[in-house]
PDB file of C-alpha atoms in Angstrom:
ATOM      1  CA  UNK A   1      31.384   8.752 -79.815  1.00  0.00           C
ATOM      2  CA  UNK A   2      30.499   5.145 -80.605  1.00  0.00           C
ATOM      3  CA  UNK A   3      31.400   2.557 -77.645  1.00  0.00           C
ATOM      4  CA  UNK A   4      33.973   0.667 -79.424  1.00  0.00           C
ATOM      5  CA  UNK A   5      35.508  -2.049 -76.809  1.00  0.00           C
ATOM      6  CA  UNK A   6      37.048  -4.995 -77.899  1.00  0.00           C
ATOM      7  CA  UNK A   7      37.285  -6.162 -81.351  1.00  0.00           C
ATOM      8  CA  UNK A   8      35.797  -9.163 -81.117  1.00  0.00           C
ATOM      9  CA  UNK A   9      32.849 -10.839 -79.023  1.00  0.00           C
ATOM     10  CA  UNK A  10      29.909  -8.645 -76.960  1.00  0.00           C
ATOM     11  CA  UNK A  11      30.640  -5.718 -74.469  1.00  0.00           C
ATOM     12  CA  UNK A  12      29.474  -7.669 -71.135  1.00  0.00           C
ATOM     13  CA  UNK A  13      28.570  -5.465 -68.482  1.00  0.00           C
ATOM     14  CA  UNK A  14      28.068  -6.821 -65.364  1.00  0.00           C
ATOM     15  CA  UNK A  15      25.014  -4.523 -62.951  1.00  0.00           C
ATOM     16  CA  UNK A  16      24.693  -4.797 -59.673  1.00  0.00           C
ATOM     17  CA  UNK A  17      21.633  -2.878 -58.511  1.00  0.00           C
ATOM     18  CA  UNK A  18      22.068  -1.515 -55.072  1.00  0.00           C
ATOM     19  CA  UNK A  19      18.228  -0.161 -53.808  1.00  0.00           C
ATOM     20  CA  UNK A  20      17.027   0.279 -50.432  1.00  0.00           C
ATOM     21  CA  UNK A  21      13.190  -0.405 -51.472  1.00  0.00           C
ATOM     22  CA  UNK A  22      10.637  -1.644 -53.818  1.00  0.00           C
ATOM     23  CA  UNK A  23      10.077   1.071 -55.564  1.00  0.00           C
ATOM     24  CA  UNK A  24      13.645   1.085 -56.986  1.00  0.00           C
ATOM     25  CA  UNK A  25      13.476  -2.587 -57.420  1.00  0.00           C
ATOM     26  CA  UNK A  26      11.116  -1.601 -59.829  1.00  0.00           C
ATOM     27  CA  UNK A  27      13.459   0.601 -61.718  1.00  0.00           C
ATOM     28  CA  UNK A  28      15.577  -2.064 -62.344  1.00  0.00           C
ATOM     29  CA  UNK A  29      13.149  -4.706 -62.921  1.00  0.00           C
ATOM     30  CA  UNK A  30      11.861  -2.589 -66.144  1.00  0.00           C
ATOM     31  CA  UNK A  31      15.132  -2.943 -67.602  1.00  0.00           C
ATOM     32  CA  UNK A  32      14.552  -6.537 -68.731  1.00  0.00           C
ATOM     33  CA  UNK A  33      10.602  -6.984 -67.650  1.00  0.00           C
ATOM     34  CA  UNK A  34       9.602  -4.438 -70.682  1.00  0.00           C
ATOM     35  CA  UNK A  35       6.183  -5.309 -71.226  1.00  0.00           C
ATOM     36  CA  UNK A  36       4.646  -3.940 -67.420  1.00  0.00           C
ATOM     37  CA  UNK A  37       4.900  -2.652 -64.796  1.00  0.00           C
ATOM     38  CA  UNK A  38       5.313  -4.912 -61.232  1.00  0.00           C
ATOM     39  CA  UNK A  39       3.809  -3.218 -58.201  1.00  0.00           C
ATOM     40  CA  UNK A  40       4.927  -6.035 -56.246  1.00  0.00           C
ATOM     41  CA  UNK A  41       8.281  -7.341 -54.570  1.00  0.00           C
ATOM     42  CA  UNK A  42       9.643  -9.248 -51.958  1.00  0.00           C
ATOM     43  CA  UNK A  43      12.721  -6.672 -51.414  1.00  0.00           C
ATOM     44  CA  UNK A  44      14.559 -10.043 -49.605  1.00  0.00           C
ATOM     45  CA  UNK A  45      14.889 -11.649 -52.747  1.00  0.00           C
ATOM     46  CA  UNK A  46      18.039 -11.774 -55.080  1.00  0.00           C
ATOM     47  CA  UNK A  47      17.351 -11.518 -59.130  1.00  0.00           C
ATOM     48  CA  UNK A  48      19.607 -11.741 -61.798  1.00  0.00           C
ATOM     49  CA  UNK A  49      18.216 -10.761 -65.078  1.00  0.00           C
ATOM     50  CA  UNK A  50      20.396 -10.598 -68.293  1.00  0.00           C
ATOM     51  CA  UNK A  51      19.435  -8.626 -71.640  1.00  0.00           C
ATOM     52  CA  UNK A  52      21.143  -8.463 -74.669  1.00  0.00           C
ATOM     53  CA  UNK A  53      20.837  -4.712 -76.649  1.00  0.00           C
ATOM     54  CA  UNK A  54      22.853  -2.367 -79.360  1.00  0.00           C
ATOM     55  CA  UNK A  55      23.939   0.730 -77.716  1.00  0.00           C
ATOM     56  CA  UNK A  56      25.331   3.371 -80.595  1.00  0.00           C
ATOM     57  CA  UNK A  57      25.790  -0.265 -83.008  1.00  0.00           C
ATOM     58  CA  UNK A  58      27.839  -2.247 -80.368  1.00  0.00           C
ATOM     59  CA  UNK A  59      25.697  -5.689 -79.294  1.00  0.00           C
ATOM     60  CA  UNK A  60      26.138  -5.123 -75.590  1.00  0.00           C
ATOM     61  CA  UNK A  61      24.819  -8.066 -72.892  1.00  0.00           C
ATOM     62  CA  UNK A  62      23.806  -6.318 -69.746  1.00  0.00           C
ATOM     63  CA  UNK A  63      23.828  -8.783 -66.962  1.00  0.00           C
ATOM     64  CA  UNK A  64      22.295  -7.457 -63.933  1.00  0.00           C
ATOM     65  CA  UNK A  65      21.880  -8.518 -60.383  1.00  0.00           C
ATOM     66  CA  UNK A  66      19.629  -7.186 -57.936  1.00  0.00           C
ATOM     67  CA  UNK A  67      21.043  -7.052 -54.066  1.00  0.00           C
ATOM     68  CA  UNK A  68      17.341  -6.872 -52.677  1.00  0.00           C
ATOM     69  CA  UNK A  69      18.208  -6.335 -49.316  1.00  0.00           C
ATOM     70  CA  UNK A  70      22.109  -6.207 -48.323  1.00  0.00           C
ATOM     71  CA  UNK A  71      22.009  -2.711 -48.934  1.00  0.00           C
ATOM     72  CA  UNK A  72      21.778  -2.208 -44.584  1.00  0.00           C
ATOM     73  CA  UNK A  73      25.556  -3.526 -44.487  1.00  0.00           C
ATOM     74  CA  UNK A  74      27.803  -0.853 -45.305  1.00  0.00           C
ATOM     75  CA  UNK A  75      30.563  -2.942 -46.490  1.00  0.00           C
ATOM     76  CA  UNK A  76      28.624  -4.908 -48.636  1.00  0.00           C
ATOM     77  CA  UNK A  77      28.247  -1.472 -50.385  1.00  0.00           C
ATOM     78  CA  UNK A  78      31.661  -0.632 -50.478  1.00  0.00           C
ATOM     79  CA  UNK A  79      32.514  -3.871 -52.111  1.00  0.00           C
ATOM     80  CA  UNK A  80      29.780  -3.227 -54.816  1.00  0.00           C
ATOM     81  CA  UNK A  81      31.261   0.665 -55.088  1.00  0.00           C
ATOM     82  CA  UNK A  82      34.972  -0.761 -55.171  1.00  0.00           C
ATOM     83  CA  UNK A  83      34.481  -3.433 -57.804  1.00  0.00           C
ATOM     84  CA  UNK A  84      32.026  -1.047 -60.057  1.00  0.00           C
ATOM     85  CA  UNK A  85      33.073   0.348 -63.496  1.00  0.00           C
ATOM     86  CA  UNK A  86      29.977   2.918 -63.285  1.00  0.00           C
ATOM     87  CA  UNK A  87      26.961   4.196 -61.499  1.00  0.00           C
ATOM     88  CA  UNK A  88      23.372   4.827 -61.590  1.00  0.00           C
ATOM     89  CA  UNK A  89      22.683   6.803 -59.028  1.00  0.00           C
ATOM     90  CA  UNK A  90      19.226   6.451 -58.680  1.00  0.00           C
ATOM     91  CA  UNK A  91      16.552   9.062 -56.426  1.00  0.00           C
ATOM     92  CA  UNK A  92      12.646   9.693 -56.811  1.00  0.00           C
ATOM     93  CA  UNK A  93      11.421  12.865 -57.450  1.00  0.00           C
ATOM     94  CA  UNK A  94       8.707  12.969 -54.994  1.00  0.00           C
ATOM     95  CA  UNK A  95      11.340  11.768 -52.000  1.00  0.00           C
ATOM     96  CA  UNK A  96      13.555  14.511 -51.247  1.00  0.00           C
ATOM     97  CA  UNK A  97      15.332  12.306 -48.302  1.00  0.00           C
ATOM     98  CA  UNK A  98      15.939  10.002 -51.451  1.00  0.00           C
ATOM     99  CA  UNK A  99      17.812  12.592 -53.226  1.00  0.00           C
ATOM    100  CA  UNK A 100      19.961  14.207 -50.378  1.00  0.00           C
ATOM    101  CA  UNK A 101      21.018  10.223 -50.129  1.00  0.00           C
ATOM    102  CA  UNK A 102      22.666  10.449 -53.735  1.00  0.00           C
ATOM    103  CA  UNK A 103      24.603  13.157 -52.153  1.00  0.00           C
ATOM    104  CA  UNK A 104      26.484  10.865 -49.926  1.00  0.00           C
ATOM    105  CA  UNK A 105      26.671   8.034 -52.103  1.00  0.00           C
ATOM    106  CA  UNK A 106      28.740  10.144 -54.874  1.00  0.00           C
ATOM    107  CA  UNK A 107      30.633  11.072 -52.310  1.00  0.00           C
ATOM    108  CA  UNK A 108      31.136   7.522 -50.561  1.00  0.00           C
ATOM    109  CA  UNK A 109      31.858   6.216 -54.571  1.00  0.00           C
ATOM    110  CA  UNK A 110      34.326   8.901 -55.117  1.00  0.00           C
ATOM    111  CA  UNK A 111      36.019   8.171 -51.492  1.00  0.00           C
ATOM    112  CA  UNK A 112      36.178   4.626 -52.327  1.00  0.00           C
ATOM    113  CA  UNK A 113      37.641   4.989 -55.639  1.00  0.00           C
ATOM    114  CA  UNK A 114      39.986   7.313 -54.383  1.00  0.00           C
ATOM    115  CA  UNK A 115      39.074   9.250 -57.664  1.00  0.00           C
ATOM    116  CA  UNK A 116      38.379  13.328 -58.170  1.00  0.00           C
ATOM    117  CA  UNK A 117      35.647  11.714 -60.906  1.00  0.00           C
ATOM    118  CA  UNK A 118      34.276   8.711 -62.086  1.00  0.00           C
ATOM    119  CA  UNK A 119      31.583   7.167 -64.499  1.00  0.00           C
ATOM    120  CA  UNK A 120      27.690   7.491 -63.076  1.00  0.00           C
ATOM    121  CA  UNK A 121      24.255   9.507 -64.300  1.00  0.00           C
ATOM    122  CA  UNK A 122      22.287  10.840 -62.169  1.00  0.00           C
ATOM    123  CA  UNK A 123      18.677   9.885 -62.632  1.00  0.00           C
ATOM    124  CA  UNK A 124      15.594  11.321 -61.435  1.00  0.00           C
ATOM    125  CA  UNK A 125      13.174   8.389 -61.084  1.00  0.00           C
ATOM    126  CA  UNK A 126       9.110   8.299 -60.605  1.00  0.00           C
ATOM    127  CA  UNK A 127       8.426  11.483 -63.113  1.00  0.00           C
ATOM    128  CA  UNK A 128       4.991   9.731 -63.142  1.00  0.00           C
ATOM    129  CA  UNK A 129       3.998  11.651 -60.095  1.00  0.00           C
ATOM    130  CA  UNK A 130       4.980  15.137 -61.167  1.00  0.00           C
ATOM    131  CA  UNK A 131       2.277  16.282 -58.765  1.00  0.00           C
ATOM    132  CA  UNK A 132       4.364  14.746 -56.042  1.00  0.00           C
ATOM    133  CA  UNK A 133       7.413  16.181 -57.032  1.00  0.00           C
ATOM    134  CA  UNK A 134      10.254  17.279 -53.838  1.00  0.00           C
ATOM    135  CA  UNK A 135      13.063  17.771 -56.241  1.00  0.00           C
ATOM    136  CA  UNK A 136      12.844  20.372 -59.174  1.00  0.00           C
ATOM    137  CA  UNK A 137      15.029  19.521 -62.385  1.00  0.00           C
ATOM    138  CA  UNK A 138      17.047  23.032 -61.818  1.00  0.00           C
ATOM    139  CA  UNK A 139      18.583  21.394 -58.461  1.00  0.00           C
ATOM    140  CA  UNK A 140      19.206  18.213 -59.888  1.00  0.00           C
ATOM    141  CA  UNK A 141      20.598  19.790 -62.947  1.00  0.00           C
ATOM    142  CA  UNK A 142      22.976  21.796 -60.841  1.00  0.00           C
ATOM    143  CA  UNK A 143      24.129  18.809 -58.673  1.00  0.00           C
ATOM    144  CA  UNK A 144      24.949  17.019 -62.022  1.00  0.00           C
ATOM    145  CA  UNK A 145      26.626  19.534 -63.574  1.00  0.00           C
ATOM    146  CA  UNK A 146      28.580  20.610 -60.268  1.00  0.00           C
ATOM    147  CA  UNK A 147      30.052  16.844 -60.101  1.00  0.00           C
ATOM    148  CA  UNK A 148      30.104  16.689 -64.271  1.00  0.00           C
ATOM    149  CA  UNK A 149      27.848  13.639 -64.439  1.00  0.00           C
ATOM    150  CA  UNK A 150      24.909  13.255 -66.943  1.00  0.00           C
ATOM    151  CA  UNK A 151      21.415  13.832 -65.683  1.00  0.00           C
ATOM    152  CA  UNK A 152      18.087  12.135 -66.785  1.00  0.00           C
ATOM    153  CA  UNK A 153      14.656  11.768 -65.733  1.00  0.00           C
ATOM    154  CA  UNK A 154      12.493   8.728 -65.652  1.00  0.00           C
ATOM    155  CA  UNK A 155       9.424   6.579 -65.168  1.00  0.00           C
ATOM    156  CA  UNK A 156       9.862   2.827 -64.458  1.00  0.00           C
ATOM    157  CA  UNK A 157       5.794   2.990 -64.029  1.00  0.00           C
ATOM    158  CA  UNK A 158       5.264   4.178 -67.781  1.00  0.00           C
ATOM    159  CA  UNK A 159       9.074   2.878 -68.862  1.00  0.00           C
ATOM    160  CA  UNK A 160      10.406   6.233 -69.885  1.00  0.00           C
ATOM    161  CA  UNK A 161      13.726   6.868 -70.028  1.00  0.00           C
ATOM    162  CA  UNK A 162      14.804   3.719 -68.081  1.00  0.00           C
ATOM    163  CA  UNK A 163      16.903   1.779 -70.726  1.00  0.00           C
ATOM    164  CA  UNK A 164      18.293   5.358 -71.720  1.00  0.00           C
ATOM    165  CA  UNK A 165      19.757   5.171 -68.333  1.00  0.00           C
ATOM    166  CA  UNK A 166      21.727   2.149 -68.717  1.00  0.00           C
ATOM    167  CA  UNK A 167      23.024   3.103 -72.359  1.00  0.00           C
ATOM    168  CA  UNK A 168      24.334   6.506 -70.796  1.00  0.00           C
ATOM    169  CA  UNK A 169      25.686   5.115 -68.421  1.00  0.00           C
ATOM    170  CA  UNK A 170      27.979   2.855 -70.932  1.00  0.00           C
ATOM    171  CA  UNK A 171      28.398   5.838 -73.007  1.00  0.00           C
ATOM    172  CA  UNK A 172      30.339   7.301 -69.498  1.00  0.00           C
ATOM    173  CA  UNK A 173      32.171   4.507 -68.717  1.00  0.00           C
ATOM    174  CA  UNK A 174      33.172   3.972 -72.900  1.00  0.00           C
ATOM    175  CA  UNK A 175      36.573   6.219 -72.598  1.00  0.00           C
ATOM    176  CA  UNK A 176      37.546   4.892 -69.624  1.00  0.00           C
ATOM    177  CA  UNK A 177      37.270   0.970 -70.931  1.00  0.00           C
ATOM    178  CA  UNK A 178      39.217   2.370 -74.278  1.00  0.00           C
ATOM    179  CA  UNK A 179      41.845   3.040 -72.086  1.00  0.00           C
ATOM    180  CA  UNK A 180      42.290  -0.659 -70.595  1.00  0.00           C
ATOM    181  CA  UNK A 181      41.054  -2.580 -72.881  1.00  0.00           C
ATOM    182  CA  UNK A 182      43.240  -5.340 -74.203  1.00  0.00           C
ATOM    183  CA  UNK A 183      40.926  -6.793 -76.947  1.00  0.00           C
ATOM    184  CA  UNK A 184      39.856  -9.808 -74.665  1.00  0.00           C
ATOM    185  CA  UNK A 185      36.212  -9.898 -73.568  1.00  0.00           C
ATOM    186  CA  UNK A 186      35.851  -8.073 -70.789  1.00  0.00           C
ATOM    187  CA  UNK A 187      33.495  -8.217 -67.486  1.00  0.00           C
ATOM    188  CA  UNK A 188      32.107  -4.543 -66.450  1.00  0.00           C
ATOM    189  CA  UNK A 189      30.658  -4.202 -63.388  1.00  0.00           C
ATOM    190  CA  UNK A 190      28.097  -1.692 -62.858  1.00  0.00           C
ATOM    191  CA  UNK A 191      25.707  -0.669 -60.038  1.00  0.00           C
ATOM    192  CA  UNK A 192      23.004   1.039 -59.300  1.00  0.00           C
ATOM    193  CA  UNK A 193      22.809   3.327 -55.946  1.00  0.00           C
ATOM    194  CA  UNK A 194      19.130   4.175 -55.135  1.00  0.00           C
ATOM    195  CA  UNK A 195      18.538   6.584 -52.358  1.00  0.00           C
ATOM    196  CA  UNK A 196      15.057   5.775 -51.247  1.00  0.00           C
ATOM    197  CA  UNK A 197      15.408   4.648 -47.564  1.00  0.00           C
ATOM    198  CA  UNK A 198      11.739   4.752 -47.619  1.00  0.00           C
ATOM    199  CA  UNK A 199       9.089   3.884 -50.436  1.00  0.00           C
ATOM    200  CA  UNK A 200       7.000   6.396 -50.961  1.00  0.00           C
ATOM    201  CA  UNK A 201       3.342   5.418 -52.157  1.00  0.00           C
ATOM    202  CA  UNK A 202       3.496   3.361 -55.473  1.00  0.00           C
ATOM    203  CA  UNK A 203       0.321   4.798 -57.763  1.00  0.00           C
TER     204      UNK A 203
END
């Protein structure tokens, strides 16, 4: 189904990107930064980046901000979960802590919703180091499919798959804006919830 939104104007999404490390930051930061890859953050810092892209022939301005660390204060996470329109929940493959993480955050999203479901993809990041891998596809698979959220594996090191994240992730939250939308420009506000607590080696 094509992401249809308002008649007029772009879709404007609105991403928060909620990471606990720099390794996630560099998820995120491949989203607009598409020509390399950046081994090197200062995870205090606040970005904003904004891109403009055609998801499924709708012009669609992503505008994403990076909470570099806030993440520590719960309630700064709940505010991000409570004004969100959709989720990237976010885990490496070669961090299984990372991944049992994701577990809580659905829940804490759901919880703060007070919804039974609600837009997010889960996606397996770092794919790059295979060799290093915690968490097979078959469990992630089955978590996804358990909660009925799309799954997807990535590589922010060799940029696979990391745009495709953020497209699915409008293509989740497209029949829930149908339902609301008024045909005025709207704000959505996304977020990204990574679950590495700790970076594992960068290669």
């Amino acid at each position: 189904m094509k992401l249809q939104g308002c008649k007029r104007g772009l879709n404007h999404l609105s991403v928060a990107c909620i990471q606990y490390c720099r390794e996630a930051k560099q998820f995120y930061f491949e989203v607009h930064k598409m020509s390399y890859f950046v081994s090197d953050y200062d995870p205090t810092i606040e970005d904003s980046y904004t891109k403009i892209c055609n998801i499924d022939g709708i012009s669609t301005r992503l505008d994403i901000l990076d909470t570099a660390g806030q993440e520590e204060f719960g309630a700064m996470r709940e505010q991000y979960m409570r004004t969100g329109e959709g989720f990237l929940l976010v885990y490496a493959v070669n961090d299984r802590g990372s991944f049992n993480e994701i577990h809580k955050f659905h829940t804490q999203i759901l919880r703060v919703k007070d919804r039974d479901e609600f837009p997010m993809v889960l996606v397996g990041n770092k794919t790059d180091l295979d060799l290093y891998r915690q968490v097979t596809e078959e469990e992630a698979l089955y978590f996804a499919r358990e909660n009925q959220i799309p799954y997807m594996e990535a590589s922010a090191k060799v940029r696979f798959n990391v745009d495709e994240s953020f497209y699915e992730l409008v293509r989740a939250i497209s029949p829930l804006h149908l339902e609301s939308c008024a045909c005025i420009l709207r704000a959505w506000q996304l977020a990204c919830i990574y679950g590495h607590l700790q970076c594992p080696m960068v290669m």
